[in-house]
XYZ file of C-alpha atoms in Angstrom:
142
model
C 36.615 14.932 20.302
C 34.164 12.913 17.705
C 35.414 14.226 14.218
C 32.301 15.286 12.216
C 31.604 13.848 8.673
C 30.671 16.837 6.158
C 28.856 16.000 3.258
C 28.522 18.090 -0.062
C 24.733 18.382 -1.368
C 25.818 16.417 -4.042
C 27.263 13.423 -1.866
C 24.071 13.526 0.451
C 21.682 13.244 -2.266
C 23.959 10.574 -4.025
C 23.715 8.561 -0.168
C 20.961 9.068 0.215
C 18.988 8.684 -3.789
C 17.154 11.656 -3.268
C 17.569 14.787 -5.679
C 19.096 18.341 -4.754
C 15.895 19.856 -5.660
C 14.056 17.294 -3.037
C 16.636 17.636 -0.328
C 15.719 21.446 -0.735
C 12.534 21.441 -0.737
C 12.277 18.882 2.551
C 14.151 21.959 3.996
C 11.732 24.947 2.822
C 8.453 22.479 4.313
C 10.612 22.255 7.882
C 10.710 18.677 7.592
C 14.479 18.768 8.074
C 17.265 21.522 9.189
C 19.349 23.497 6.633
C 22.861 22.451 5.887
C 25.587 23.824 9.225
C 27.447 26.857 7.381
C 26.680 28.731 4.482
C 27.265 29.686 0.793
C 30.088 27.577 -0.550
C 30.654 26.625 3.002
C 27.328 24.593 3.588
C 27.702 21.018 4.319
C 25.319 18.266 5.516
C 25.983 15.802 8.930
C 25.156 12.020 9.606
C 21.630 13.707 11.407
C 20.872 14.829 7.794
C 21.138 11.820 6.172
C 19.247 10.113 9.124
C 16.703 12.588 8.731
C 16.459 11.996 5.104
C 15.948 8.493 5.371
C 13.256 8.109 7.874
C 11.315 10.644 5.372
C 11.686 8.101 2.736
C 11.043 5.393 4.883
C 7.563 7.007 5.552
C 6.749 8.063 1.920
C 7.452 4.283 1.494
C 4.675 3.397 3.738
C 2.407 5.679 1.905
C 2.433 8.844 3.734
C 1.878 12.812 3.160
C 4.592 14.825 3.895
C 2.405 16.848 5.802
C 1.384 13.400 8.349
C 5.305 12.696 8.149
C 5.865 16.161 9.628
C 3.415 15.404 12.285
C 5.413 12.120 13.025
C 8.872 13.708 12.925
C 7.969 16.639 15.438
C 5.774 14.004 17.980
C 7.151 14.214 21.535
C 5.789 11.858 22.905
C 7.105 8.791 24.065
C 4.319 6.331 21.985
C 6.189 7.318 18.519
C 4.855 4.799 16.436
C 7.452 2.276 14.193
C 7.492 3.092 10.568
C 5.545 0.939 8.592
C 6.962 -1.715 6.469
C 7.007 -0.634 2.986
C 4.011 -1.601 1.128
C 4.669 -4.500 -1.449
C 4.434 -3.412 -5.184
C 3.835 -5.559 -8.075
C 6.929 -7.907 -8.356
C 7.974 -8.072 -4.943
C 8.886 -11.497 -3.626
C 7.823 -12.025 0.006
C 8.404 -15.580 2.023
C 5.488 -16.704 3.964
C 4.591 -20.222 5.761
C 1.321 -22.239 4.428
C 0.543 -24.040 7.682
C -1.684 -26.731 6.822
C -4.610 -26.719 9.312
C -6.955 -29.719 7.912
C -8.758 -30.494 5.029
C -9.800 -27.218 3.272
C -8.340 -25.021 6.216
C -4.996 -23.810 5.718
C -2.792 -20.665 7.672
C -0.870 -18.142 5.521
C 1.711 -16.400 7.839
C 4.432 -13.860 7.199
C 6.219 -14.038 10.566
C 8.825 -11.255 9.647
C 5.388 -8.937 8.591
C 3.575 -9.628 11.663
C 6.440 -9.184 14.270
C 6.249 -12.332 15.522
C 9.802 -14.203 16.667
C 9.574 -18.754 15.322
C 8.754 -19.792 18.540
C 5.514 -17.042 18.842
C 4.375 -18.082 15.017
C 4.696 -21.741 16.220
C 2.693 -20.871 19.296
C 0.574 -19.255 17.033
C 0.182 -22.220 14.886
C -0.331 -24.647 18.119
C -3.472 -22.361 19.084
C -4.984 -22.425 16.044
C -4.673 -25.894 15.643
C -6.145 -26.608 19.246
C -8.789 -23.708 18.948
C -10.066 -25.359 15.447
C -9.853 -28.974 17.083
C -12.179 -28.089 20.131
C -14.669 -26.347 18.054
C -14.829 -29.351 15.432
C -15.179 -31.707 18.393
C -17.832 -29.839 19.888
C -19.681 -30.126 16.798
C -19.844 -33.234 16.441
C -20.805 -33.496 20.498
C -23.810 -31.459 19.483
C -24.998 -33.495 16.838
């Protein structure tokens, strides 16, 4: 039998950088279940803290609590993906400057728009071909 971690309100919230007053409140809105037992007795699970987290992940991506609830309580099968958290002043991000041709340049954040090296070089490739044929075909019609 799978041997349940218990957590402590205190050892959730420290997991999980939330406060107790937070954690309760989550619970009064419905966006989460109450602790398993009671009183003294109460005590958080893994589910919890999973719970917990994909709340913040959403408040990261600049949700209400009230869309998150919708989110958390969706059925259906075409969930979306949480959002990547929006970038705040500060925040260091990598991105590729593809050079293109004179004046014409690509910025692309591979890791931001889901695509795998070999899809942002295809990517890259295309653009490069699509900008060539239309250049050519300017000068064709002139």
């Amino acid at each position: 039998m799978k041997k349940i971690n218990r957590y402590s309100l205190n050892d959730l919230c420290q997991l999980v950088e939330l406060t107790p007053r937070t954690v309760r409140f989550y619970i009064q809105k419905s966006l989460m279940p109450a602790p398993e037992g009671s009183g003294r007795g109460a005590f958080y699970t893994q589910e919890h803290i999973e719970r917990l987290l994909e709340i913040k992940k959403w408040q990261d991506a600049g949700l209400s609590l009230e869309r998150i609830s919708e989110l958390l309580f969706d059925e259906s099968s075409t969930k979306p993906l949480p959002p990547l958290k929006r970038a705040q002043p500060g925040d260091i991000e990598v991105c590729s400057h593809i050079h293109i041709d004179e004046g014409i340049s690509l910025t692309l954040n591979p890791s931001k728009a889901g695509l795998t090296p070999e899809q942002a070089k295809q990517l890259t490739l295309e653009i490069i071909s699509l900008y060539q044929r239309i250049a050519l075909s300017d000068k064709e019609d002139k």
